Amino acid sequence: MHSSEGQTQNARVIQSIFDFYVLPACQMEPSIWLDRDHHIHLGGAVPLELVKEWAENGLISDSQILIDLHAAHFGQSISTKDALLKYRKGLSLVEAYQAHYDTLEDFLTLFRAYAPQELVRANAARIMKSIAPRADIRISVPKPQGDPDEWAQKTITEFTYYKQCLQPEQNLVLQFQRQEFNNQLNRAHFNALTAALARQSVIQPMFDFASKPVRVPDIVELLRQIRTDLPKAYIIYHHGELVSAFDLADRVEDVELLLPYVDRIGHAICLGVAEGELGERACQILRSMAQRKIGIEVNPTSNITLGGAPNLNYVHRFVQCGVDLYLGTDDPGFLATDLDKERDMLRAVLRS
């Protein structure tokens, strides 16, 4: 899949959103893709019922200790959102678990975002059935280690396994943890993977680069390699989700370096919240994205919960500049949301 994906899906675009939203004057009229979950992580989509089964069957390590810890401190609690924010600010996952919660449901919700990989893999088909029947589902590639060629084959085997678990209209996205490939040692593994994928014609992969933020100049080499070895690959890049990760100006300027390589950008809040001269520069970049048909994945609940923006008003700038929007849930299990809720949130802000 490549940027032609938008053309082939024209029949599926939900145009009703424009019935109540009058577009301001702009050079290009954007499409707003509401009929598909374009941004979802398999590990963050575990159904609550499945987590409860794991706990009841003793499959979650130390789960009873944590549940008892909740019960002992009920009433002296912080919300799941606060626990997540503490985790994002540097507490270990164990410390986040040991925080006190308002309800047992809150504890289980937090766990759903960080379910053990082996349990997620074993229950992949069930998890995929529980989420949107039309979704782009991200799975993380194995940690790069050992012989590069063997690792590449293992990655393709994992991709094939998860692909067999998909519903008929779901897509699978290979997600790379940027910090694991941002060094020369692990570049050999990445090289082996793109070479192996180039030798076959069955898999036309979608790539996504996410996790800990790195400066784009440090990762451009990987994006360039994909475009060289796999010209038909579809590339998504998480960027500007946590605008405080680097200087905001760096975040905005880095987007321009992505434009020759990517088909979509996840979040891109930095382009929506920049003000003054930097805001004008962000608008120039957005208009360039519109001309190149590079879309932005908008994940309303996630973007607000993670503190990337206080509200969704920044989306207006995306639309005014003609950028295509792709709706997503991000981690629907953890965030207790679904595509219908995200669609309603986006519609509400576009009405305002």
Coordinates of C-alpha atoms in Angstrom, one line a residue:
M1 CA 0.0 0.0 0.0
H2 CA 1.2 3.5 -0.7
S3 CA -0.3 7.0 -1.0
S4 CA -2.7 5.7 -3.7
E5 CA -4.6 4.1 -0.8
G6 CA -6.6 7.3 -0.4
Q7 CA -7.8 7.0 -4.1
T8 CA -8.8 3.4 -3.8
Q9 CA -10.8 4.1 -0.7
N10 CA -12.8 7.1 -2.1
A11 CA -16.0 5.1 -2.2
R12 CA -15.7 4.5 1.5
V13 CA -15.1 8.0 2.6
I14 CA -17.8 9.3 4.9
Q15 CA -18.8 12.7 3.5
S16 CA -21.6 13.4 6.0
I17 CA -19.2 15.3 8.2
F18 CA -19.2 18.1 5.7
D19 CA -23.0 18.5 6.0
F20 CA -22.5 20.3 9.2
Y21 CA -19.0 21.7 8.8
V22 CA -18.4 24.4 6.3
L23 CA -14.7 24.4 5.2
P24 CA -12.9 27.7 5.2
A25 CA -11.2 28.7 2.1
C26 CA -8.1 26.7 1.5
Q27 CA -6.1 25.5 -1.5
M28 CA -7.1 21.9 -1.2
E29 CA -10.2 20.3 0.2
P30 CA -9.3 17.6 2.7
S31 CA -10.9 14.2 3.1
I32 CA -11.9 13.1 6.6
W33 CA -11.6 9.3 7.0
L34 CA -14.1 8.2 9.7
D35 CA -15.0 4.8 8.4
R36 CA -11.9 3.0 9.6
D37 CA -9.7 2.9 12.8
H38 CA -6.5 4.1 11.2
H39 CA -4.4 4.1 14.4
I40 CA -4.7 1.2 16.9
H41 CA -2.1 -0.8 18.9
L42 CA -2.9 -4.4 19.4
G43 CA -1.4 -4.5 22.9
G44 CA -3.5 -1.6 24.0
A45 CA -6.7 -3.1 22.7
V46 CA -7.1 -6.1 25.0
P47 CA -10.8 -6.5 26.0
L48 CA -11.4 -6.0 29.7
E49 CA -13.1 -9.5 29.9
L50 CA -9.9 -11.1 28.7
V51 CA -7.8 -9.4 31.3
K52 CA -10.1 -10.6 34.0
E53 CA -9.8 -14.1 32.7
W54 CA -6.1 -13.9 32.8
A55 CA -6.2 -12.7 36.4
E56 CA -8.7 -15.4 37.4
N57 CA -6.5 -18.1 35.7
G58 CA -3.3 -16.8 37.3
L59 CA -1.7 -15.8 34.0
I60 CA -0.9 -12.3 35.1
S61 CA 2.2 -12.2 37.3
D62 CA 1.5 -10.9 40.7
S63 CA -1.9 -9.8 39.7
Q64 CA -3.5 -10.9 43.0
I65 CA -1.0 -8.9 45.0
L66 CA -1.9 -5.8 43.0
I67 CA -5.6 -6.4 43.2
D68 CA -5.2 -6.8 47.0
L69 CA -3.2 -3.7 47.1
H70 CA -6.1 -1.8 45.5
A71 CA -8.5 -3.3 48.0
A72 CA -6.4 -2.3 51.0
H73 CA -6.2 1.3 49.9
F74 CA -9.5 1.9 48.4
G75 CA -10.5 5.5 49.0
Q76 CA -6.9 6.8 49.1
S77 CA -6.5 6.7 45.4
I78 CA -5.5 8.5 42.3
S79 CA -7.1 8.1 38.9
T80 CA -5.8 5.9 36.1
K81 CA -5.1 9.1 34.1
D82 CA -2.9 10.4 36.9
A83 CA -1.1 7.0 37.1
L84 CA -0.4 7.1 33.4
L85 CA 0.9 10.6 33.6
K86 CA 3.2 9.6 36.4
Y87 CA 4.4 6.6 34.4
R88 CA 5.0 8.9 31.3
K89 CA 7.0 11.3 33.6
G90 CA 9.5 8.6 34.5
L91 CA 8.1 6.3 37.2
S92 CA 8.7 2.6 36.6
L93 CA 5.8 0.5 35.4
V94 CA 5.8 -1.3 38.8
E95 CA 5.5 2.0 40.6
A96 CA 2.6 2.9 38.4
Y97 CA 0.9 -0.4 39.2
Q98 CA 1.4 0.2 42.9
A99 CA -0.4 3.5 42.8
H100 CA -3.8 3.5 44.4
Y101 CA -6.9 3.5 42.2
D102 CA -10.4 4.6 42.4
T103 CA -11.8 1.2 41.5
L104 CA -10.6 -2.2 40.5
E105 CA -11.8 -1.4 37.0
D106 CA -9.2 1.4 36.9
F107 CA -6.4 -1.0 37.8
L108 CA -7.5 -3.5 35.1
T109 CA -7.8 -0.7 32.6
L110 CA -4.2 0.4 33.3
F111 CA -3.0 -3.1 32.9
R112 CA -4.6 -3.4 29.5
A113 CA -2.1 -1.0 28.0
Y114 CA 0.8 -3.1 29.1
A115 CA -0.4 -6.7 28.8
P116 CA 2.4 -9.3 28.4
Q117 CA 3.4 -9.9 24.8
E118 CA 3.1 -13.6 25.0
L119 CA -0.6 -13.4 26.2
V120 CA -1.4 -10.8 23.5
R121 CA 0.1 -13.1 20.9
A122 CA -1.7 -16.2 22.1
N123 CA -5.0 -14.3 22.1
A124 CA -4.4 -12.2 19.0
A125 CA -7.4 -13.4 17.0
R126 CA -9.8 -12.8 19.9
I127 CA -8.4 -9.3 20.5
M128 CA -8.7 -8.4 16.8
K129 CA -12.3 -9.6 16.7
S130 CA -13.1 -7.3 19.6
I131 CA -11.9 -4.1 17.9
A132 CA -13.1 -2.3 14.7
P133 CA -13.7 -4.7 11.9
R134 CA -11.9 -2.3 9.6
A135 CA -8.7 -1.2 11.3
D136 CA -5.0 -0.7 10.7
I137 CA -3.5 -2.7 13.6
R138 CA 0.0 -2.1 14.8
I139 CA 2.2 -5.0 16.2
S140 CA 5.7 -4.5 17.4
V141 CA 8.6 -6.2 15.6
P142 CA 10.7 -8.5 17.8
K143 CA 13.6 -6.9 19.7
P144 CA 16.6 -6.9 17.3
Q145 CA 19.2 -9.4 18.6
G146 CA 21.3 -12.3 17.4
D147 CA 22.0 -13.0 13.7
P148 CA 20.3 -10.3 11.5
D149 CA 19.1 -12.7 8.9
E150 CA 17.6 -15.0 11.5
W151 CA 15.9 -12.0 13.2
A152 CA 14.5 -10.8 9.8
Q153 CA 13.0 -14.3 9.2
K154 CA 11.5 -14.3 12.7
T155 CA 10.0 -10.9 12.1
I156 CA 8.4 -12.1 8.8
T157 CA 7.1 -15.2 10.5
E158 CA 5.5 -13.1 13.3
F159 CA 4.0 -10.8 10.7
T160 CA 2.5 -13.9 8.9
Y161 CA 1.1 -15.3 12.2
Y162 CA -0.6 -12.0 13.1
K163 CA -1.8 -11.5 9.6
Q164 CA -3.7 -14.8 9.8
C165 CA -5.5 -13.5 12.8
L166 CA -6.9 -10.5 11.1
Q167 CA -10.5 -9.9 10.2
P168 CA -11.1 -9.7 6.4
E169 CA -10.9 -5.9 6.1
Q170 CA -8.2 -5.2 8.7
N171 CA -4.6 -4.3 7.8
L172 CA -1.4 -5.2 9.7
V173 CA 1.2 -2.5 10.5
L174 CA 4.8 -3.4 11.5
Q175 CA 5.8 -1.1 14.3
F176 CA 9.4 -0.3 15.1
Q177 CA 10.6 1.1 18.4
R178 CA 12.7 3.9 17.2
Q179 CA 15.2 3.8 20.0
E180 CA 16.0 0.2 19.2
F181 CA 17.1 1.0 15.7
N182 CA 18.7 4.3 16.2
N183 CA 22.2 2.9 16.3
Q184 CA 24.5 1.3 13.7
L185 CA 24.5 -2.1 15.5
N186 CA 20.8 -2.7 15.0
R187 CA 20.8 -1.2 11.5
A188 CA 22.1 -4.5 10.3
H189 CA 18.9 -6.1 11.5
F190 CA 16.8 -3.5 9.7
N191 CA 18.8 -3.9 6.5
A192 CA 18.3 -7.7 6.6
L193 CA 14.5 -7.2 7.1
T194 CA 14.1 -4.8 4.1
A195 CA 16.2 -7.0 2.0
A196 CA 14.2 -10.1 2.9
L197 CA 10.9 -8.3 2.2
A198 CA 12.2 -7.0 -1.1
R199 CA 12.9 -10.6 -2.2
Q200 CA 9.3 -11.7 -1.9
S201 CA 6.0 -10.3 -3.4
V202 CA 3.4 -11.7 -0.9
I203 CA 3.8 -9.1 1.8
Q204 CA 3.4 -5.4 1.0
P205 CA 4.1 -4.0 4.5
M206 CA 2.9 -1.0 6.3
F207 CA 5.6 0.4 8.6
D208 CA 5.2 2.6 11.6
F209 CA 7.9 4.2 13.8
A210 CA 6.9 5.0 17.3
S211 CA 7.8 4.8 21.0
K212 CA 10.5 7.0 22.6
P213 CA 10.9 10.2 20.6
V214 CA 14.1 10.7 18.7
R215 CA 15.1 13.6 16.5
V216 CA 14.1 12.9 12.9
P217 CA 17.6 13.5 11.4
D218 CA 18.7 10.4 13.4
I219 CA 16.1 8.2 11.8
V220 CA 15.9 9.5 8.2
E221 CA 18.4 6.9 7.0
L222 CA 16.0 4.2 7.8
L223 CA 13.1 5.9 6.1
R224 CA 15.2 6.5 3.0
Q225 CA 16.2 2.8 2.9
I226 CA 12.6 1.7 3.0
R227 CA 11.8 4.0 0.1
T228 CA 14.7 2.5 -1.9
D229 CA 14.3 -1.1 -1.1
L230 CA 10.5 -1.2 -0.9
P231 CA 9.1 1.6 -3.0
K232 CA 5.5 0.4 -2.6
A233 CA 5.6 0.2 1.2
Y234 CA 3.3 2.5 3.2
I235 CA 5.1 4.5 5.9
I236 CA 3.5 6.0 9.0
Y237 CA 5.5 8.0 11.6
H238 CA 4.6 8.9 15.2
H239 CA 5.5 12.6 15.6
G240 CA 4.7 15.5 17.8
E241 CA 2.4 13.5 20.2
L242 CA 4.2 14.7 23.3
V243 CA 5.1 18.2 22.3
S244 CA 7.3 18.7 25.3
A245 CA 9.6 15.8 24.3
F246 CA 11.9 18.3 22.5
D247 CA 11.9 22.0 21.8
L248 CA 8.7 22.8 20.0
A249 CA 10.6 24.5 17.2
D250 CA 12.6 21.3 16.7
R251 CA 9.4 19.2 16.6
V252 CA 7.9 21.5 13.9
E253 CA 11.1 21.7 11.8
D254 CA 11.6 17.9 12.0
V255 CA 8.3 17.3 10.2
E256 CA 9.7 18.8 7.0
L257 CA 12.4 16.2 7.0
L258 CA 9.7 13.4 7.0
L259 CA 7.8 14.6 4.0
P260 CA 9.8 12.9 1.2
Y261 CA 9.3 9.5 2.9
V262 CA 6.0 9.2 4.8
D263 CA 2.4 8.6 3.8
R264 CA 0.8 9.5 7.2
I265 CA 2.0 11.1 10.4
G266 CA 0.5 10.0 13.7
H267 CA -0.7 12.8 16.0
A268 CA 1.4 15.8 14.7
I269 CA 0.0 17.9 17.6
C270 CA 3.1 20.1 17.3
L271 CA 1.9 21.5 14.0
G272 CA -1.5 22.4 15.5
V273 CA -0.4 24.2 18.7
A274 CA 2.6 26.2 17.5
E275 CA 2.0 29.9 17.6
G276 CA 3.4 33.1 16.2
E277 CA 6.1 32.8 13.5
L278 CA 6.5 29.1 14.4
G279 CA 2.8 28.7 13.8
E280 CA 3.1 30.3 10.4
R281 CA 5.9 27.9 9.6
A282 CA 3.7 25.0 10.8
C283 CA 0.9 26.1 8.4
Q284 CA 3.4 26.1 5.5
I285 CA 4.4 22.6 6.3
L286 CA 0.8 21.5 6.6
R287 CA 0.0 23.0 3.2
S288 CA 3.0 21.1 1.8
M289 CA 1.6 17.9 3.3
A290 CA -1.8 18.6 1.7
Q291 CA -0.1 18.9 -1.7
R292 CA 1.7 15.7 -1.2
K293 CA -1.4 13.9 0.1
I294 CA 0.3 13.1 3.4
G295 CA -2.4 12.7 6.1
I296 CA -2.5 13.1 9.8
E297 CA -3.9 10.4 12.2
V298 CA -6.1 12.2 14.8
N299 CA -6.6 10.3 18.1
P300 CA -8.9 12.5 20.2
T301 CA -9.0 10.7 23.5
S302 CA -5.3 9.8 23.4
N303 CA -4.1 13.2 22.4
I304 CA -5.9 14.9 25.3
T305 CA -5.2 12.1 27.9
L306 CA -1.4 12.1 27.2
G307 CA -1.3 15.8 27.6
G308 CA -0.3 16.6 24.1
A309 CA -2.9 19.3 23.9
P310 CA -5.6 20.6 26.3
N311 CA -8.3 20.3 23.7
L312 CA -8.8 19.4 20.0
N313 CA -9.1 22.9 18.7
Y314 CA -5.8 22.5 16.9
V315 CA -7.5 20.2 14.4
H316 CA -9.1 23.2 12.8
R317 CA -5.7 24.2 11.5
F318 CA -5.2 20.8 9.9
V319 CA -8.5 21.2 8.0
Q320 CA -7.9 24.8 7.0
C321 CA -4.6 23.8 5.4
G322 CA -6.3 21.0 3.5
V323 CA -4.6 18.0 5.2
D324 CA -6.4 14.7 5.1
L325 CA -7.5 13.4 8.5
Y326 CA -7.5 9.8 9.5
L327 CA -9.4 8.9 12.7
G328 CA -7.9 6.5 15.2
T329 CA -8.4 5.1 18.8
D330 CA -4.7 4.5 19.6
D331 CA -5.0 2.3 22.7
P332 CA -8.8 1.7 22.9
G333 CA -8.7 -0.8 25.8
F334 CA -6.5 1.4 28.0
L335 CA -8.3 4.6 27.1
A336 CA -11.8 3.0 27.4
T337 CA -12.8 4.2 24.0
D338 CA -13.9 3.0 20.6
L339 CA -14.2 4.4 17.1
D340 CA -17.8 5.7 17.7
K341 CA -16.6 7.8 20.6
E342 CA -13.6 9.1 18.7
R343 CA -15.8 10.0 15.8
D344 CA -18.2 11.9 18.0
M345 CA -15.4 13.8 19.6
L346 CA -13.9 14.8 16.2
R347 CA -17.3 15.8 14.8
A348 CA -18.0 18.0 17.9
V349 CA -14.8 20.0 17.5
L350 CA -15.4 20.5 13.8
R351 CA -18.8 21.8 14.6
S352 CA -17.3 24.4 16.9

